């Protein structure tokens, strides 16, 4: 596993805004979306291009086009909050859905739903904004590698050291996050964190 703490002042500013308990959901969604564009630029920096001719208004020239667009996998619900930016930057990519929630009593992942195209031999970008225990991420990564995904980039906004440590067993995995926070609390929330990312997007809870 390769770990990248995304060093960008604008990204850090946006995460600080997202942490504010009094930020209303409409603004939380807006900052999550803007931050996602920065993360999408970082996550796509190694994609392959091939030469392609293009006719400008003045002459024919050689440009480059992306090939082998990755499959994007937002983990429901929180992943939806950063999906749009990835789709905007990768308009030819397929989107797969995985619905997993954490059992609040045990923190164990509970699989509800999935709709995943053939990922065999393909690069996959998993969107999991809060990497907490790493339990959900581990379940998803094992599933996608079993489906023969060639390599996976897991994009998060805030990560706990415990979650990062749990993902170290995976090869062909790059984890990108903006902030590595201090710890998980007794209810498996990231501290200082920003609360429940899904609730902050779609409800008004923490
Ligand atoms: N999921 C969240 O949304 N927040 C946390 O702090 C941990 C997991």
GROMACS .gro file of C-alpha atoms and ligand atoms in nm:
model
  214
    1UNK     CA    1   0.000   0.000   0.000
    2UNK     CA    2   0.119   0.348  -0.084
    3UNK     CA    3  -0.010   0.631   0.136
    4UNK     CA    4  -0.036   0.988   0.008
    5UNK     CA    5  -0.128   1.276   0.238
    6UNK     CA    6  -0.245   1.529  -0.017
    7UNK     CA    7  -0.048   1.848   0.045
    8UNK     CA    8  -0.254   2.140  -0.080
    9UNK     CA    9  -0.339   2.459   0.109
   10UNK     CA   10  -0.680   2.494  -0.056
   11UNK     CA   11  -0.766   2.133   0.031
   12UNK     CA   12  -0.670   2.191   0.394
   13UNK     CA   13  -0.879   2.507   0.404
   14UNK     CA   14  -1.180   2.319   0.266
   15UNK     CA   15  -1.142   2.037   0.519
   16UNK     CA   16  -1.129   2.294   0.800
   17UNK     CA   17  -1.456   2.441   0.670
   18UNK     CA   18  -1.608   2.091   0.653
   19UNK     CA   19  -1.512   2.030   1.017
   20UNK     CA   20  -1.719   2.325   1.144
   21UNK     CA   21  -2.016   2.188   1.337
   22UNK     CA   22  -2.235   2.484   1.233
   23UNK     CA   23  -2.175   2.447   0.857
   24UNK     CA   24  -2.520   2.384   0.705
   25UNK     CA   25  -2.562   2.079   0.476
   26UNK     CA   26  -2.597   2.296   0.164
   27UNK     CA   27  -2.251   2.443   0.227
   28UNK     CA   28  -2.109   2.112   0.341
   29UNK     CA   29  -2.209   1.963   0.004
   30UNK     CA   30  -2.059   2.259  -0.181
   31UNK     CA   31  -1.720   2.238  -0.007
   32UNK     CA   32  -1.711   1.857  -0.032
   33UNK     CA   33  -1.772   1.890  -0.405
   34UNK     CA   34  -1.500   2.153  -0.452
   35UNK     CA   35  -1.252   1.951  -0.248
   36UNK     CA   36  -1.336   1.647  -0.460
   37UNK     CA   37  -1.207   1.824  -0.774
   38UNK     CA   38  -0.866   1.868  -0.609
   39UNK     CA   39  -0.865   1.504  -0.497
   40UNK     CA   40  -0.971   1.390  -0.843
   41UNK     CA   41  -0.677   1.576  -1.000
   42UNK     CA   42  -0.439   1.399  -0.759
   43UNK     CA   43  -0.604   1.058  -0.808
   44UNK     CA   44  -0.584   1.078  -1.187
   45UNK     CA   45  -0.226   1.201  -1.228
   46UNK     CA   46  -0.093   0.860  -1.342
   47UNK     CA   47  -0.362   0.776  -1.598
   48UNK     CA   48  -0.245   0.678  -1.943
   49UNK     CA   49  -0.295   0.876  -2.260
   50UNK     CA   50  -0.235   0.791  -2.623
   51UNK     CA   51  -0.146   1.031  -2.903
   52UNK     CA   52  -0.447   1.152  -3.102
   53UNK     CA   53  -0.474   1.380  -3.401
   54UNK     CA   54  -0.688   1.687  -3.358
   55UNK     CA   55  -0.796   1.944  -3.615
   56UNK     CA   56  -0.775   2.294  -3.464
   57UNK     CA   57  -0.934   2.588  -3.648
   58UNK     CA   58  -0.586   2.650  -3.797
   59UNK     CA   59  -0.417   2.313  -3.856
   60UNK     CA   60  -0.398   1.946  -3.778
   61UNK     CA   61  -0.190   1.865  -3.470
   62UNK     CA   62  -0.115   1.586  -3.227
   63UNK     CA   63  -0.285   1.585  -2.887
   64UNK     CA   64  -0.341   1.319  -2.623
   65UNK     CA   65  -0.653   1.138  -2.508
   66UNK     CA   66  -0.713   0.930  -2.198
   67UNK     CA   67  -0.744   0.555  -2.243
   68UNK     CA   68  -0.875   0.290  -2.006
   69UNK     CA   69  -1.083   0.516  -1.786
   70UNK     CA   70  -1.102   0.378  -1.433
   71UNK     CA   71  -1.419   0.246  -1.274
   72UNK     CA   72  -1.535   0.480  -0.996
   73UNK     CA   73  -1.684   0.320  -0.686
   74UNK     CA   74  -1.847   0.555  -0.435
   75UNK     CA   75  -1.930   0.376  -0.111
   76UNK     CA   76  -2.286   0.477  -0.015
   77UNK     CA   77  -2.380   0.721   0.128
   78UNK     CA   78  -2.075   0.938   0.199
   79UNK     CA   79  -1.898   0.855  -0.130
   80UNK     CA   80  -2.180   1.019  -0.325
   81UNK     CA   81  -2.073   1.355  -0.184
   82UNK     CA   82  -1.747   1.347  -0.381
   83UNK     CA   83  -1.861   1.153  -0.689
   84UNK     CA   84  -1.962   1.434  -0.922
   85UNK     CA   85  -1.611   1.579  -0.953
   86UNK     CA   86  -1.465   1.241  -1.051
   87UNK     CA   87  -1.734   1.192  -1.315
   88UNK     CA   88  -1.672   1.544  -1.447
   89UNK     CA   89  -1.300   1.478  -1.487
   90UNK     CA   90  -1.350   1.126  -1.621
   91UNK     CA   91  -1.660   1.151  -1.840
   92UNK     CA   92  -1.599   0.808  -1.998
   93UNK     CA   93  -1.571   0.620  -1.670
   94UNK     CA   94  -1.826   0.372  -1.541
   95UNK     CA   95  -1.964   0.410  -1.191
   96UNK     CA   96  -2.021   0.110  -0.967
   97UNK     CA   97  -2.222   0.130  -0.647
   98UNK     CA   98  -2.162  -0.042  -0.317
   99UNK     CA   99  -2.394   0.011  -0.023
  100UNK     CA  100  -2.230  -0.076   0.306
  101UNK     CA  101  -2.314   0.059   0.649
  102UNK     CA  102  -2.141   0.010   0.980
  103UNK     CA  103  -2.326  -0.174   1.251
  104UNK     CA  104  -2.326   0.101   1.517
  105UNK     CA  105  -2.289  -0.155   1.797
  106UNK     CA  106  -1.995  -0.352   1.657
  107UNK     CA  107  -1.851  -0.123   1.384
  108UNK     CA  108  -1.862  -0.427   1.154
  109UNK     CA  109  -1.952  -0.358   0.791
  110UNK     CA  110  -2.298  -0.469   0.675
  111UNK     CA  111  -2.330  -0.522   0.298
  112UNK     CA  112  -2.666  -0.398   0.161
  113UNK     CA  113  -2.630  -0.356  -0.211
  114UNK     CA  114  -2.388  -0.365  -0.501
  115UNK     CA  115  -2.393  -0.301  -0.873
  116UNK     CA  116  -2.045  -0.350  -1.013
  117UNK     CA  117  -1.943  -0.388  -1.379
  118UNK     CA  118  -1.659  -0.618  -1.490
  119UNK     CA  119  -1.350  -0.465  -1.326
  120UNK     CA  120  -1.113  -0.741  -1.435
  121UNK     CA  121  -0.778  -0.589  -1.536
  122UNK     CA  122  -0.907  -0.237  -1.473
  123UNK     CA  123  -0.804   0.047  -1.246
  124UNK     CA  124  -1.065   0.130  -0.982
  125UNK     CA  125  -1.108   0.449  -0.779
  126UNK     CA  126  -1.293   0.389  -0.452
  127UNK     CA  127  -1.450   0.694  -0.283
  128UNK     CA  128  -1.464   0.654   0.096
  129UNK     CA  129  -1.445   1.004   0.252
  130UNK     CA  130  -1.400   0.890   0.614
  131UNK     CA  131  -1.145   0.611   0.653
  132UNK     CA  132  -1.216   0.515   1.016
  133UNK     CA  133  -1.166   0.152   1.128
  134UNK     CA  134  -1.087   0.047   0.770
  135UNK     CA  135  -1.345  -0.233   0.805
  136UNK     CA  136  -1.570  -0.113   0.522
  137UNK     CA  137  -1.274  -0.029   0.300
  138UNK     CA  138  -1.119  -0.373   0.361
  139UNK     CA  139  -1.444  -0.549   0.266
  140UNK     CA  140  -1.474  -0.343  -0.054
  141UNK     CA  141  -1.108  -0.379  -0.153
  142UNK     CA  142  -1.111  -0.756  -0.100
  143UNK     CA  143  -1.423  -0.781  -0.317
  144UNK     CA  144  -1.277  -0.570  -0.598
  145UNK     CA  145  -0.940  -0.749  -0.596
  146UNK     CA  146  -1.130  -1.081  -0.602
  147UNK     CA  147  -1.302  -0.948  -0.913
  148UNK     CA  148  -0.946  -0.898  -1.048
  149UNK     CA  149  -0.921  -0.520  -1.039
  150UNK     CA  150  -0.563  -0.444  -1.149
  151UNK     CA  151  -0.502  -0.163  -0.901
  152UNK     CA  152  -0.709   0.053  -0.672
  153UNK     CA  153  -0.688   0.411  -0.552
  154UNK     CA  154  -0.886   0.476  -0.235
  155UNK     CA  155  -0.975   0.843  -0.195
  156UNK     CA  156  -1.064   0.975   0.147
  157UNK     CA  157  -1.094   1.320   0.303
  158UNK     CA  158  -1.005   1.238   0.664
  159UNK     CA  159  -0.838   0.916   0.778
  160UNK     CA  160  -0.767   0.762   1.118
  161UNK     CA  161  -0.426   0.601   1.181
  162UNK     CA  162  -0.611   0.276   1.269
  163UNK     CA  163  -0.780   0.262   0.928
  164UNK     CA  164  -0.458   0.334   0.741
  165UNK     CA  165  -0.276   0.061   0.933
  166UNK     CA  166  -0.548  -0.191   0.844
  167UNK     CA  167  -0.502  -0.129   0.469
  168UNK     CA  168  -0.127  -0.188   0.476
  169UNK     CA  169  -0.178  -0.555   0.383
  170UNK     CA  170  -0.295  -0.468   0.031
  171UNK     CA  171  -0.063  -0.457  -0.269
  172UNK     CA  172  -0.154  -0.245  -0.571
  173UNK     CA  173  -0.335   0.001  -0.348
  174UNK     CA  174  -0.277   0.375  -0.318
  175UNK     CA  175  -0.459   0.565  -0.043
  176UNK     CA  176  -0.502   0.941  -0.082
  177UNK     CA  177  -0.627   1.152   0.207
  178UNK     CA  178  -0.615   1.519   0.299
  179UNK     CA  179  -0.578   1.482   0.677
  180UNK     CA  180  -0.466   1.199   0.901
  181UNK     CA  181  -0.647   1.273   1.227
  182UNK     CA  182  -0.550   1.178   1.582
  183UNK     CA  183  -0.753   0.865   1.663
  184UNK     CA  184  -1.086   0.680   1.671
  185UNK     CA  185  -1.307   0.731   1.974
  186UNK     CA  186  -1.500   0.461   2.163
  187UNK     CA  187  -1.784   0.485   1.908
  188UNK     CA  188  -1.542   0.457   1.614
  189UNK     CA  189  -1.575   0.821   1.514
  190UNK     CA  190  -1.263   0.990   1.386
  191UNK     CA  191  -1.132   1.257   1.629
  192UNK     CA  192  -1.122   1.548   1.583
  193UNK     CA  193  -1.296   1.449   1.260
  194UNK     CA  194  -1.601   1.617   1.120
  195UNK     CA  195  -1.883   1.392   1.242
  196UNK     CA  196  -2.081   1.160   1.020
  197UNK     CA  197  -2.002   1.258   0.661
  198UNK     CA  198  -2.328   1.110   0.527
  199UNK     CA  199  -2.538   1.291   0.786
  200UNK     CA  200  -2.350   1.616   0.721
  201UNK     CA  201  -2.431   1.581   0.349
  202UNK     CA  202  -2.789   1.466   0.366
  203UNK     CA  203  -2.921   1.542   0.712
  204UNK     CA  204  -2.818   1.782   0.985
  205UNK     CA  205  -2.652   1.544   1.228
  206UNK     CA  206  -2.291   1.522   1.328
  207LIG     N1  207  -1.773   0.769   0.924
  207LIG     C1  208  -1.801   0.902   0.936
  207LIG     O1  209  -1.879   0.957   0.859
  207LIG     N2  210  -1.737   0.971   1.032
  207LIG     C2  211  -1.649   0.916   1.118
  207LIG     O2  212  -1.595   0.987   1.204
  207LIG     C3  213  -1.623   0.779   1.105
  207LIG     C4  214  -1.685   0.708   1.007
   0.00000   0.00000   0.00000
